Coordinates of N, CA and C in Angstrom, one line a residue:
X1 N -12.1 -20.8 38.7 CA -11.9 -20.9 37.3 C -11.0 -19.8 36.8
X2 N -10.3 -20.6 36.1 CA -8.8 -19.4 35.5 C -9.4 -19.0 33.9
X3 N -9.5 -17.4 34.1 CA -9.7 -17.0 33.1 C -8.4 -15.7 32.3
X4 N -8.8 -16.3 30.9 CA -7.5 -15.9 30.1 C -8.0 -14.5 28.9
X5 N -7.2 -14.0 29.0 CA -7.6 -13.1 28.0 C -6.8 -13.1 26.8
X6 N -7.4 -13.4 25.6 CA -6.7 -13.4 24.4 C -6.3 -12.5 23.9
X7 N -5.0 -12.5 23.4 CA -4.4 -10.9 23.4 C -4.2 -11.6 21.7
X8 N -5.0 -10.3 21.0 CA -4.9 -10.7 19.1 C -2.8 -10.2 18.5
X9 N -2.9 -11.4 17.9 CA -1.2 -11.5 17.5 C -1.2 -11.3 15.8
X10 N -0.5 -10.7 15.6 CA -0.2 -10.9 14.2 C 0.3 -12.0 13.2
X11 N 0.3 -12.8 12.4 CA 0.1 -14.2 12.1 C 1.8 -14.0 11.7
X12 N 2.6 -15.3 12.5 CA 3.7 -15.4 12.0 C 4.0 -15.3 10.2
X13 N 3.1 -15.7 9.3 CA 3.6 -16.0 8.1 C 4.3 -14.6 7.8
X14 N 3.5 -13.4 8.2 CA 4.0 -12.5 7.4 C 4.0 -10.9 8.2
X15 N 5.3 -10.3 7.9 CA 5.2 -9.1 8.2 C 5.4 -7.9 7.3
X16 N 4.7 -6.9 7.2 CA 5.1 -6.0 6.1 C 5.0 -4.6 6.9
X17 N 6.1 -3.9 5.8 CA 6.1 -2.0 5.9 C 6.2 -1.8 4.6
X18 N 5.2 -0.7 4.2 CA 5.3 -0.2 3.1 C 5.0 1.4 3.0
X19 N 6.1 2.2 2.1 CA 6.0 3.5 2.0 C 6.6 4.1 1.0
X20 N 5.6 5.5 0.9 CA 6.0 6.2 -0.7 C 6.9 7.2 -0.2
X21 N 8.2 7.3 -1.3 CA 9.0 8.5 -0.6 C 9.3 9.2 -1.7
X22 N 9.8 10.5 -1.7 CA 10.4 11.3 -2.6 C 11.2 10.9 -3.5
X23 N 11.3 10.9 -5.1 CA 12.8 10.3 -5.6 C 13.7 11.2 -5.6
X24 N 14.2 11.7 -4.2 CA 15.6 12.3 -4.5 C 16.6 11.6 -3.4
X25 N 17.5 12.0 -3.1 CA 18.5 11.7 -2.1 C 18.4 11.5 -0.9
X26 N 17.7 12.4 -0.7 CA 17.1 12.6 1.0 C 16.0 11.1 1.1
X27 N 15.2 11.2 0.1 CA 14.1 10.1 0.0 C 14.8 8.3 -0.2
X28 N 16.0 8.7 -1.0 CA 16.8 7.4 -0.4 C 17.1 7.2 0.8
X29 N 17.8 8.1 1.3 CA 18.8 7.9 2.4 C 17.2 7.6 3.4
X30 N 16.4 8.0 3.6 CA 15.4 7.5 4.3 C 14.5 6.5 4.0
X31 N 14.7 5.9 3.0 CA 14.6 4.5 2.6 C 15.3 3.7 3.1
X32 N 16.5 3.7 3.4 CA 17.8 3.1 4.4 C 17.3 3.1 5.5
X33 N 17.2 4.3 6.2 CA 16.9 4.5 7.4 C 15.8 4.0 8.0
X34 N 14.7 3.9 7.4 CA 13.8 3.2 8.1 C 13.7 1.5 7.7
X35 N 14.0 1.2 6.9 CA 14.2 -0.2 6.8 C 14.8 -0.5 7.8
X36 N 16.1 0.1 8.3 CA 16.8 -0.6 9.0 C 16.4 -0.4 10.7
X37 N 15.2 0.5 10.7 CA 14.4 0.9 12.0 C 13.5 -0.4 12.0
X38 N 12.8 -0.9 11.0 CA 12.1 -1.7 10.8 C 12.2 -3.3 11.2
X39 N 13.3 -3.3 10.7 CA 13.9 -4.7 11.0 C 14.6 -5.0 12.2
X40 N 15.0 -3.5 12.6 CA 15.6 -3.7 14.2 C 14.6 -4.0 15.2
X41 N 13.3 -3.6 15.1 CA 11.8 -3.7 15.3 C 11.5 -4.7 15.5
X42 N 11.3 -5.6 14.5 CA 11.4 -7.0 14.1 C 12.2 -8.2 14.5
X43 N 13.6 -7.5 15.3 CA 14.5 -8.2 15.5 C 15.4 -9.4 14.6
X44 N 15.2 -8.4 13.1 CA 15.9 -9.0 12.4 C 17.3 -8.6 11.9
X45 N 18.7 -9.2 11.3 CA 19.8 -8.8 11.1 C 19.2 -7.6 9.6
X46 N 20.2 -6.6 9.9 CA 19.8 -5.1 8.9 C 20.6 -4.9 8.2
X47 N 22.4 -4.9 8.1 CA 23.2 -4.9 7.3 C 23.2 -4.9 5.7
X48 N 23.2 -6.1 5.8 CA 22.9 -6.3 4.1 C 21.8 -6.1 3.4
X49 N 20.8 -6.3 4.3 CA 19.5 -5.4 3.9 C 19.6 -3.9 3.8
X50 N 20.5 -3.1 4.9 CA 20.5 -1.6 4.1 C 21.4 -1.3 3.1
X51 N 22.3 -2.3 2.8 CA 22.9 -1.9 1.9 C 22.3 -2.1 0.5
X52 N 21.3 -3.4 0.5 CA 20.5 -3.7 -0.8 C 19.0 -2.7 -1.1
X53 N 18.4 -2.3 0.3 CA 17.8 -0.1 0.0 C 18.7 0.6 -0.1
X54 N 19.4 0.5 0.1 CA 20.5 2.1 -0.1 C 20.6 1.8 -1.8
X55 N 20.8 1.0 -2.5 CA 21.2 0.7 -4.3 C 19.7 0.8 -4.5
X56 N 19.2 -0.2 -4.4 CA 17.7 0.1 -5.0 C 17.1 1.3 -5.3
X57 N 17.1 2.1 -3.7 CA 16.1 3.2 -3.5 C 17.7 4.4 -4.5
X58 N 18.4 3.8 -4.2 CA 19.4 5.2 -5.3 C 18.9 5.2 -6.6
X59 N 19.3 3.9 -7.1 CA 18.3 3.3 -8.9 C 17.1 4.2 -8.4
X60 N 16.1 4.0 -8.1 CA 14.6 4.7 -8.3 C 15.1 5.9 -8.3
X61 N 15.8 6.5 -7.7 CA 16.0 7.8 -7.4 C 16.9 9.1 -8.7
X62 N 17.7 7.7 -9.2 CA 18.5 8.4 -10.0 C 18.0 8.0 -11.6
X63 N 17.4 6.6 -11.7 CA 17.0 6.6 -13.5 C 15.7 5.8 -13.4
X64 N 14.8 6.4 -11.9 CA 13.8 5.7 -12.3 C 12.5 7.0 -11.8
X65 N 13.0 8.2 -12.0 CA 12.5 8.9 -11.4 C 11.5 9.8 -12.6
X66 N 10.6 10.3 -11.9 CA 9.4 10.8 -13.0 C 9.0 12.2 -12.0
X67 N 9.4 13.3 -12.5 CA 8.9 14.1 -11.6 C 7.1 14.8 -11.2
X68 N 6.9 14.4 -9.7 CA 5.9 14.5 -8.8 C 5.4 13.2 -8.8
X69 N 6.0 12.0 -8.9 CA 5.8 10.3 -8.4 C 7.1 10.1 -7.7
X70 N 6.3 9.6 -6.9 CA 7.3 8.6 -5.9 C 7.4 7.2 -6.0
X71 N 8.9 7.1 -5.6 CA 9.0 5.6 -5.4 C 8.2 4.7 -4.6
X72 N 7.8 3.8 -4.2 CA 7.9 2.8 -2.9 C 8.9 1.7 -2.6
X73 N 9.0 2.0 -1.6 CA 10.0 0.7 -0.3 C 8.6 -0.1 0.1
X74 N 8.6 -1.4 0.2 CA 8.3 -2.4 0.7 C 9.1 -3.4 1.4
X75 N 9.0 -3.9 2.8 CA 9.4 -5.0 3.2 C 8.8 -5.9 3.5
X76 N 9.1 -6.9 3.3 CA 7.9 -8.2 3.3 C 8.8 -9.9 4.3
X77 N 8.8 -9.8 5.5 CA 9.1 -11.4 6.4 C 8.3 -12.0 5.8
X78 N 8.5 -13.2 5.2 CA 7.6 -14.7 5.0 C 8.2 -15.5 6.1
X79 N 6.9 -15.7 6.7 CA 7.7 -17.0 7.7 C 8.7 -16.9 8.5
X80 N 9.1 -16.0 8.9 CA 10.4 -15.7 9.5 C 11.9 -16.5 9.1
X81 N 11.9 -16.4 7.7 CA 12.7 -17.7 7.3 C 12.9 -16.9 5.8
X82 N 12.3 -15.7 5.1 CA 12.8 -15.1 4.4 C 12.8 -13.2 4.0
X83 N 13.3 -13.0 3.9 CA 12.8 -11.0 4.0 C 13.0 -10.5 2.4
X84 N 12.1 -9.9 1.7 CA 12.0 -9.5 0.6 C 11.6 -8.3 0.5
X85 N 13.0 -7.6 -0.2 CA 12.5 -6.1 -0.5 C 12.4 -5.5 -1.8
X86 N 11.6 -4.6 -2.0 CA 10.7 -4.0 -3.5 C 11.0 -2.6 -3.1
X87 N 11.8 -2.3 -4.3 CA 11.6 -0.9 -4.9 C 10.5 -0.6 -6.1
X88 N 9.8 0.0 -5.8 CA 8.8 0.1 -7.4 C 8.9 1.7 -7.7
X89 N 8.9 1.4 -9.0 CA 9.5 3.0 -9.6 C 8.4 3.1 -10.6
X90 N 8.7 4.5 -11.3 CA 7.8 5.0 -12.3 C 8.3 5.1 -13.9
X91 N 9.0 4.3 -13.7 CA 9.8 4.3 -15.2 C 9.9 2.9 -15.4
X92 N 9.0 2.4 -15.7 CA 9.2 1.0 -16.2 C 9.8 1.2 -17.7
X93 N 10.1 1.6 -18.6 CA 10.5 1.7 -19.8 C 12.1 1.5 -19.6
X94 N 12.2 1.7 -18.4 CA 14.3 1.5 -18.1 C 14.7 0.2 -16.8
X95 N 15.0 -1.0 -17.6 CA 15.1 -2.0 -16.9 C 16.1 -1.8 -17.0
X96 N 17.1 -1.9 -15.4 CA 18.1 -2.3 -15.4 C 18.9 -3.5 -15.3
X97 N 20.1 -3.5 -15.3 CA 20.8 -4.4 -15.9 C 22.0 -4.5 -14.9
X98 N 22.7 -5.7 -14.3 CA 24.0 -6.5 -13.2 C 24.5 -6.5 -14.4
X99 N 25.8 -5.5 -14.5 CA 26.9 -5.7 -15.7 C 27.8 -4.8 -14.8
X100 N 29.1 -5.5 -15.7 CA 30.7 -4.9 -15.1 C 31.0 -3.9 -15.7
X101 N 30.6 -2.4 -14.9 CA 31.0 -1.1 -15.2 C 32.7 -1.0 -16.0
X102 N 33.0 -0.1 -17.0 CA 34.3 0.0 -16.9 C 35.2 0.5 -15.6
X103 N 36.1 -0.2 -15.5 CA 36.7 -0.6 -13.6 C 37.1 1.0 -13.5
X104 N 37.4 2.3 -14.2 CA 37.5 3.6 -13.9 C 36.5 4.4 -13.5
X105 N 35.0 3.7 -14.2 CA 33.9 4.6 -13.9 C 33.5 4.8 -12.1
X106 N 33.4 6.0 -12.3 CA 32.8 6.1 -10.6 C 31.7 5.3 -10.3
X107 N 30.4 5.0 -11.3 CA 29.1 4.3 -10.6 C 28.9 3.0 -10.9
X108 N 27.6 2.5 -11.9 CA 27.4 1.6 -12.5 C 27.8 0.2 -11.6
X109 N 28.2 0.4 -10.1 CA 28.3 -1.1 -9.3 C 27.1 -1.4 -8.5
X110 N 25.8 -0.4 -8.5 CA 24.9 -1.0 -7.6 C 23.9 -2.7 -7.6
X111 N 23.9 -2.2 -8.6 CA 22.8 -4.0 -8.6 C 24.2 -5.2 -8.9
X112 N 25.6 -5.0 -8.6 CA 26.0 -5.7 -8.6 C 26.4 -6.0 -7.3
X113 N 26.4 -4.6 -6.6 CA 26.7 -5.2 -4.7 C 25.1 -5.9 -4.3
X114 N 23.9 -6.3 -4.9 CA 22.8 -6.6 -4.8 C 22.7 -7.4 -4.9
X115 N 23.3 -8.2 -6.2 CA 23.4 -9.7 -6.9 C 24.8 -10.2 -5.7
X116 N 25.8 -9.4 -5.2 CA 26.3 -10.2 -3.7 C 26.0 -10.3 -2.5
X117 N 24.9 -9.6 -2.6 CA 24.2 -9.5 -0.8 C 23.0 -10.3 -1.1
X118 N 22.1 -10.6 -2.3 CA 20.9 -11.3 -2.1 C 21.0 -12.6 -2.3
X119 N 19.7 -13.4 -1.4 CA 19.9 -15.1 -2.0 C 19.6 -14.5 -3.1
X120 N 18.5 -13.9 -4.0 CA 17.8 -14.2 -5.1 C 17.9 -12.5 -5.5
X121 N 17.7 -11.7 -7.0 CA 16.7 -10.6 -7.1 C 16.3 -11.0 -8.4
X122 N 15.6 -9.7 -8.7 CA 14.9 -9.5 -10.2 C 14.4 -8.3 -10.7
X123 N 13.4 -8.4 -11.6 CA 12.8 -7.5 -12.4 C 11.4 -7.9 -12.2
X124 N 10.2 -7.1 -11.7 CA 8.6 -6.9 -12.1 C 8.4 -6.2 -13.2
X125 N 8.0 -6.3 -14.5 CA 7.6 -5.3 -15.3 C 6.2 -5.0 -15.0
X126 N 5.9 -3.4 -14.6 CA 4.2 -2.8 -15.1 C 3.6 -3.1 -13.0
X127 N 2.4 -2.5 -13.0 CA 1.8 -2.2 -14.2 C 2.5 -1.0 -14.7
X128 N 2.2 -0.5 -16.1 CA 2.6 0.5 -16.6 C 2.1 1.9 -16.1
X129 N 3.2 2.8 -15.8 CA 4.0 2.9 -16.3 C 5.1 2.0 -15.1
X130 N 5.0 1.4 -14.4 CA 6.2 1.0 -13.1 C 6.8 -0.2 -13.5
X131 N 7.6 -0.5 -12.3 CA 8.6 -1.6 -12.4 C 9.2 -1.6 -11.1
X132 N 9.4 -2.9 -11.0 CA 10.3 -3.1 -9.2 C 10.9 -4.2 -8.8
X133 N 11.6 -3.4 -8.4 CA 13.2 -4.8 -8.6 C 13.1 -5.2 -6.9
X134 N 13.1 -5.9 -6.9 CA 13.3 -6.4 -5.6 C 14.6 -7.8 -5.2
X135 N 14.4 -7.8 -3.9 CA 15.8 -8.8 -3.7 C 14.7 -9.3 -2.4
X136 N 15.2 -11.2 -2.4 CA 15.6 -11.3 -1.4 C 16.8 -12.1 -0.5
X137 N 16.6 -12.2 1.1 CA 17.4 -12.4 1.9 C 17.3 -13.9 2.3
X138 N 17.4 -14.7 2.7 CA 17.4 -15.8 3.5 C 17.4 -15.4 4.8
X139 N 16.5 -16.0 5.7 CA 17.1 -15.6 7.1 C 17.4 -16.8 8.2
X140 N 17.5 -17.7 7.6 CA 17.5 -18.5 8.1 C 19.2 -19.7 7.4
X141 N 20.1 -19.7 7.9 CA 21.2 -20.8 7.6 C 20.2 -22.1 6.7

């Protein structure tokens, strides 16, 4: 008699990482960094995914910041067929806005390289005081 040992799997629908980090620069730049540890993990494509934490986790960092609260990064596979990422901040009182900076200003392009790298994003308002914009990816043609 052939006997099998069940090795426990984690259920295709869903995979997640979630973490609180500092709102400053360093705490961005390691919001990038591990996403894209995460997904290499996962053996998913990372590119435009770090480029859409690198804007997010900057927003929380630069006009969503509340000093001694941290942001969170969340990543969330559905199905292996879509990847969705959340920034949630502490300033819900400042929704941002995808609008055409004047073309001299140095910043004001981030949720527009966001709105070109995501299938989809948005706005969560609350609970209060937060807010979290997230995007997602398609991973699938």
């Amino acid at each position: 008699m052939n006997q099998q040992t069940a090795t426990p799997q984690l259920p295709a629908t869903e995979r997640t990482f979630t973490v609180l980090l500092s709102p400053t620069r360093r705490g961005a730049r390691l919001a990038r960094l591990l996403a894209v540890a995460h997904l290499d993990l996962w053996g998913l494509p990372s590119e435009s995914a770090a480029h859409i934490v690198a804007e997010l986790a900057t927003n929380a960092t630069v006009h969503g910041r509340v000093t001694g609260r941290d942001f969170q990064l969340r990543l969330a596979v559905h199905t292996d067929s879509r990847l969705r990422i959340e920034v949630t901040d502490t300033r819900g009182d400042r929704l941002p806005a995808a609008s055409a900076p004047d073309p001299l200003a140095e910043g004001g392009r981030g949720l527009l390289i966001v709105e070109a790298l995501a299938t989809r994003w948005g706005i969560t308002p609350g609970p209060v005081p937060r807010k979290t914009v997230w995007a997602e990816l398609d991973l699938v043609p």
